[in-house]
Amino acid sequence: MKPILSLCLFSALTLFSAESTSAQNKFVKTSQKNDTKWWKEAVVYQVYPRSFKDSDDDGVGDLKGIISKLDYIKSLGIDAVWLNPIYTSPNDDNGYDISDYRQIMTDFGTMEDFDLLLKGMHERGIKLIMDLVVNHSSDEHEWFKQSRSSRDNKYRDYYHWWPAEKGKPPYRWSFFDVNSDAWKYDAQTDAYYLHYFSQKQPDLNWENPKLRQEIYEMMRFWLDKGIDGFRMDAFQFASKDTTWPELPKGYEKNIIKYYGVGPHLHDYLQEMNREVFSKYDIMTVAEGAGSTPEDAMLFVDPDRKELNMAYHFESVDIGKHINDFGLVKYKDIFSRYDETFKDKGWLSIFLANHDQPRMVSKFGNDTPEFREISSKMLSTFIMTMRGTPYYYYGDELGMTNIRFDSIANYHDVDTRNKYIGLKNKGGDLKAFLEGQKQTSRENGRTPFQWDATKNAGFTTGKPWLKVNPNYNLINAEAQEKDPNSTLNYFRTLVQLRKKKPVLVYGKYTLLDRENPNVFAYTRELEGKKVLVLLNFSDKESSFNIGISTTKSKIILDNYTGTKNLKKNVLRPYEAALIELK
Ligand code: GLC
């Protein structure tokens, strides 16, 4: 069928007046059988504190820096900030190796700064979600220092140890170890300890009830300060099969199955919920939730009383670049997850975070010709899917991968240790570095580009990680002035999502599944139906959706000027949001 859409553009910021409060009231009372929750309606903005804003010119972002930019954050219209770890840490893995869970990392400031940050957020109606990293601690945490000091120390069982007299422990792969070996020999007690991540990140032993209670107490400490939730870092790995069976051949292809979601994981989550979460009005989200939608449901099925939502990795682990894995496969992942979660449970929707390259470089096109338009298209996607959008700092500007040429530029333990490991084995380092240009986590960790002054206005010192040289072109100050910038388009989208319950709770239906370029779907709720059309390619692309759109109106389009979809064709990276009558 060939629908006719001949429509005029609404100026980006004047879209929504009609459906405001009354719709929201209706929204709360009658939207789907699923229960409505603030965290389902929220847009979460992720701030990587090391790279957001430096207030004291030591080249490292800090809490005072974030405080100085709270009005900017508020201006985005978002509801909550997820802050990567800010606790005391020797920074082997940029704060994901915590040596004191109740103190602030000196690089970032003091507890007083933290209290001011929280107050400043709450005054602006922004909630704060903290990272909770309790699958492992730092090897410099007091618990580990005690634990490794003798076999009968009372903290010994806070970690996993394998006595050397039993021979070598059964092999376990480590994400960040130079030799990919997760057991590290420690001469002090003639035993091996387990570290799924780097050697400086020993895994905590969740089988020990004393450890669990200490962690719950620490969580209550932060919640009593008034924070609004936790993002559970790598928690799917907390429960291990401590009979340590040999791994089957081919286990590498499904690490999560063999390493994560161990026999007691859900017992721990239910206990945590009883002892901590249920006592506060907060939001909890799991980083990673098994290997399938059904696994993920177990974390967030409200009847099970564990977590509120989960983000899975299938849609980001799918490959290096969308041109390699293809849009159809990509659509199928989202559709499969949505199908499982259509009646209960909740997911987050994200395209990037601090462990991923920049979204526009991976799923869009960061060449000068298409960077802006494809960034806007991707933002449209995130904001119009069912699930809570998690939006990574700088993506609102269309920040791109930095693509370092030399290993000397990298700080990340992941890249550096893999490089050393490969070098020791005589592997192809050139190919490795080429690959890192697409996949390295540091592509997404470069300092926020505030303006066109030195170091993009991030610091007047020496930035801890190089600023992307394109900051002259891509920066917040320039985009503030341009009503059609990616920044202002993002703001428009956030408002749109807030005013249109259908975008939060509406039923999702995929259309034109086999179309290799266009992702098309509808969202439907209580008589309202919107159509989302997204061209993921740099070519004009036709679509065939089998819906009459004759009397419909475009409520948002990422191209400026008159909209005309008459021929069922989208321009390169075009995104259109259409209200169907
Ligand atoms: C999570 C974090 C990542 C970190 C790892 C180990 O995946 O997102 O940055 O390196 O856990 O804590």
CSV table of N, CA, C and O in Angstrom, one decimal, residues 220 223-224 271-282:
chain,number,residue,atom,x,y,z
A,220,ARG,N,21.9,1.0,52.7
A,220,ARG,CA,21.0,1.8,53.5
A,220,ARG,C,21.6,3.2,53.9
A,220,ARG,O,20.9,4.2,53.9
A,223,LEU,N,21.0,5.3,50.9
A,223,LEU,CA,19.5,5.5,50.7
A,223,LEU,C,19.0,6.5,51.8
A,223,LEU,O,18.2,7.4,51.5
A,224,ASP,N,19.6,6.3,53.0
A,224,ASP,CA,19.2,7.3,54.1
A,224,ASP,C,19.6,8.7,53.8
A,224,ASP,O,19.1,9.6,54.3
A,271,GLU,N,16.4,-11.3,48.8
A,271,GLU,CA,16.8,-10.9,50.2
A,271,GLU,C,17.1,-9.4,50.2
A,271,GLU,O,16.7,-8.7,51.1
A,272,MET,N,17.8,-8.9,49.2
A,272,MET,CA,18.2,-7.5,49.1
A,272,MET,C,16.9,-6.6,49.1
A,272,MET,O,16.8,-5.6,49.7
A,273,ASN,N,16.0,-7.1,48.3
A,273,ASN,CA,14.7,-6.4,48.2
A,273,ASN,C,14.0,-6.3,49.5
A,273,ASN,O,13.6,-5.2,49.9
A,274,ARG,N,13.9,-7.5,50.2
A,274,ARG,CA,13.3,-7.5,51.5
A,274,ARG,C,14.0,-6.5,52.5
A,274,ARG,O,13.3,-5.8,53.2
A,275,GLU,N,15.3,-6.7,52.5
A,275,GLU,CA,16.0,-6.0,53.6
A,275,GLU,C,16.3,-4.5,53.2
A,275,GLU,O,16.5,-3.7,54.1
A,276,VAL,N,16.3,-4.2,52.0
A,276,VAL,CA,16.7,-2.8,51.6
A,276,VAL,C,15.6,-2.1,50.7
A,276,VAL,O,14.9,-1.2,51.2
A,277,PHE,N,15.5,-2.6,49.5
A,277,PHE,CA,14.7,-1.8,48.5
A,277,PHE,C,13.3,-1.6,49.0
A,277,PHE,O,12.7,-0.5,48.8
A,278,SER,N,12.7,-2.6,49.6
A,278,SER,CA,11.2,-2.5,49.9
A,278,SER,C,11.0,-1.4,50.9
A,278,SER,O,9.8,-0.9,51.1
A,279,LYS,N,12.0,-0.9,51.6
A,279,LYS,CA,11.8,0.1,52.6
A,279,LYS,C,11.9,1.5,52.1
A,279,LYS,O,11.8,2.5,52.8
A,280,TYR,N,12.2,1.7,50.8
A,280,TYR,CA,12.3,3.0,50.2
A,280,TYR,C,11.6,3.1,48.9
A,280,TYR,O,11.3,2.1,48.2
A,281,ASP,N,11.2,4.4,48.5
A,281,ASP,CA,10.6,4.6,47.2
A,281,ASP,C,11.7,4.9,46.2
A,281,ASP,O,12.0,6.0,45.9
A,282,ILE,N,12.3,3.8,45.6
A,282,ILE,CA,13.4,4.0,44.8
A,282,ILE,C,13.3,3.2,43.5
A,282,ILE,O,12.3,2.5,43.3
